[in-house]
Amino acid sequence: MANITTLHNKSTDQARRQLSEPFWVRWLLISSALLFLSLFLFVPLASVFSEALAKGVETYLAALQEADTWSAIKLTLLVAVISVPLNLFFGLAASWAIAKFEFRGKSLLITLIDLPFSVSPVISGLIYVLMFGLQGWIGPWLQDHDIKIIFAAPGIILATIFVTFPFVARELIPLMESQGCEEEEAALTLGASGLQTFFRVTFPNIKWGILYGVILCNARAMGEFGAVSVVSGHIRGMTNTVPLQVEILYNEYNYAAAFAVATLLALLALVTLVIKSWVEFRMKQQEIRS
Amino acid sequence: MSIDVRGVSKQFGQFTALQDISLTVPSGELVALLGPSGCGKTTLLRIIAGLESPDSGEILFNGQNARQNVQERQVGFVFQHYALFRHMTVFDNIAFGLTVKPRSSRPSKEKIRSRVRELLSLIQLENIADRYPSQLSGGQRQRVALARALAVEPQVLLLDEPFGALDAQVRIELRRWLRRLHDEIHVTSVFVTHDQEEALEVADRIVVMNKGKIEQQGTPDEVYERPATPFVFNFLGNVNLFHGRVHQGQASLGGFAVSSPDHAETNDSPAVGYVRSHDIELERTAADDTSFTVTVRSIHPVGPVVRIALVTTTEGTSLEAEISRDLADRLQLKIDETVYARPRRVHLFVEDYQI
Amino acid sequence: MKPTRKNNVLPGFGLTLGYTIFYLSIIVLIPLTALLFKTATLTWADFVATVTSPRVTASFRLTFGAAIGAAFVNAFWGTLVAWVLVRYRFPGRKLVDSLVDLPFALPTAVAGITLATVYSANGWLGKYLEPLGVKVAFTPLGIMVAMVFIGLPFVVRTVQPVLEELEPEIEEAAACLGANRWQTIARILLPAVTPAIITGFALAFARGVGEYGSIIFIAGNMPMKSEITPLLIITKLEQYDYAGATAIATVMLAISFLMLLVINLLQKWTRRYTA
């Protein structure tokens, strides 16, 4: 018996070798992939922090404590706090309608929801300038009533909503489609109301998907540059978001400060990636469980 | 609670799922909707449940229009893949229907707990209340789904292919258990199945469906012994077909003759005789003109019986006979040997139907 | 509108679909039509003159050329990275796997200033490239570098799941039929992932064409030489040339829609064998 097992082991080992590449090929491929990633991802990421600290920790902290930086942070948080929940609510409504029902024009609707991803950020900002700007559709009316949208927070929020529009919906639609409707139907036959069905049956099944969509939506909302840059007007301390503040400092050759503020955004990106990996792990677990 | 289905039709785009179905399920009975996939049986069940609305027709519970809303219809529905809430324990699954009741009619926490415990003992799974559905076997999930449906004391119990997703052994055990359970609680029940054996064994009455229509309804004995249509004959058990003609009560079916008093009025019409494989007797000597010669092609012992593939010598039609092992041992058949076959019972259908 | 099939018992269809269409209209559809209406106020001759002026066509050539180049780089390297991540086990693989998404998560402005610094003449990487005569920052090559950065995850994340889903049995079957490893890769694996690679290529290209934030810092932004189209739109806006900005934007938008259509078709094609 022992003989047979060893024989068996040996033969699978050999077989496995035939079904993969020789050691040196694997090694070569791994190192070239890592080299490529280093040149384009890892080295730039490391340099953000190194540049920020190049003139010492004090300069770094001083840059972060500047009043304009603080007002940029506040504006960025405001933008995210408004745009993310709105897109979350939309994503829930859209995925419920699309994943749980069949209707004509569904695939067109999905394409339209994805549309903002394929529009250049600059154009995403431009369309709001054309709507609300002084030369735009309702710009003159807005000016008569002393309402400022462009070169003010509302315009920045609108442009951010546009660029982050699909995040939650496109995450939830396939997830809810794959889960079908049987559990919801079971809840209804047991007498649950529509809202009870959603909160007690649907929601627990999609909560990781929601979190996934929300953190990606948030990362983009806080980091958006192109669209916001078009509608912001770059008024220091007023309409600058954090990414715009980075640009201003950089263009003023204040590199240490620019990179110091940039580290905030880089940390945001890293935290996003960590949460994203964790959520992916939880989703995989949930999949295995069911 | 009796169920009346009155003139229900349902169309999905171009596809007719149900065509003017009428059917009565008497109170307390266990009825099987039997038919091949795509025959509309699941759609009918979902319409009874209120999960689907019919294009025309109506559903009556106890002679009164059933509530429009699925939440208020008070049916227990067991889904084919159980649809257990995967994020809830077995206990929470079973309790769900009670906990979503409006506050005024919701039982107290203590009552819910005792009701769930009662159901857990009914399904003989008292010790798994804290597990999640993914930690259960298929048979256990099935029983939890059933307990969950029963928790709200439904007026009718509807089961969609309740044993479809289980292995053969568990399936047989569970269906006998379901029968016993039904004898205990007597809730009017309808289940969908494509397995004739399951329907014959478990149900009080069987409704055989095909292509959106009801072919026959009756007790298991009725549908098995006196199939109303060729389809029912074919669907319930192995069957051999003999093509021939019928003339004034006498049929001649490719090599043998039978008398058919039912067709005394028929004049020289094409007809098909249906003979179940266990109704074909094999013998070494010819009895009368009801027997005919066949050649043995192959012999397959299958458990207690032996299946024998045959070919008629006159027309070369393939047949299958099923005989007991005893008889097979006595006959000592050999391949390519010619013997006599005699159909014990022939059901004759004059050929204006097509299967 | 009424749901045609599936489930007409679940509640909330009218409400959720209604809200979806309402929100989609006010955020996306109406503003986009504003762009088209604004363009429609131009005469055809003006429109053509604007979008074919030398500075504009130079920017188109640069933007599309760099985006195609970057998409090719990504199609090759992205596939290699996906392969390595799916097929081989090495220390830090999980970390590398999550960092591939960095360009999705890192704000483009940060990417821009970082790449510009790292690839400038005395930057971490630039100082090794400069002596070789390779100038990256403030040249079209720099634009490509930025586009490679932001487009990489598109290829990796499109190819990776397809590679993961390939059943090992397929390769085993090929080996049983006598194929050597190279034949198996070239004739079984590569054809299976090609649609995904092309889809990733298209996604990376589409993203590159529209990209603004990460490019402007490294590009140099010299008209006719290193000025990308999105920047030109902003320049026109800042000069209050709304008509010009809209005309160029319309052309870019049309190309985006075309790309979206192509990508949808590609994705259908990618899934054609999956039941």
mmCIF file of C-alpha atoms in Angstrom, chain A residues 225 234-236 240 243-254 258, chain C residues 217:
data_model
loop_
_atom_site.group_PDB
_atom_site.id
_atom_site.type_symbol
_atom_site.label_atom_id
_atom_site.label_comp_id
_atom_site.label_asym_id
_atom_site.label_seq_id
_atom_site.Cartn_x
_atom_site.Cartn_y
_atom_site.Cartn_z
ATOM 1 C CA PHE A 225 -9.951 66.191 -10.482
ATOM 2 C CA HIS A 234 -10.181 77.554 -8.332
ATOM 3 C CA ILE A 235 -11.050 80.104 -5.690
ATOM 4 C CA ARG A 236 -8.601 79.502 -2.868
ATOM 5 C CA ASN A 240 -10.906 74.171 -3.958
ATOM 6 C CA PRO A 243 -7.044 67.424 -5.432
ATOM 7 C CA LEU A 244 -7.333 71.004 -6.714
ATOM 8 C CA GLN A 245 -5.330 72.236 -3.751
ATOM 9 C CA VAL A 246 -2.602 69.750 -4.705
ATOM 10 C CA GLU A 247 -2.552 71.194 -8.203
ATOM 11 C CA ILE A 248 -2.305 74.778 -7.009
ATOM 12 C CA LEU A 249 0.532 74.052 -4.596
ATOM 13 C CA TYR A 250 2.366 72.055 -7.263
ATOM 14 C CA ASN A 251 1.991 74.793 -9.854
ATOM 15 C CA GLU A 252 3.382 77.253 -7.318
ATOM 16 C CA TYR A 253 6.475 75.038 -7.096
ATOM 17 C CA ASN A 254 5.630 74.358 -3.470
ATOM 18 C CA ALA A 258 1.776 69.638 -2.683
ATOM 19 C CA PHE C 217 1.360 67.451 -14.964
#
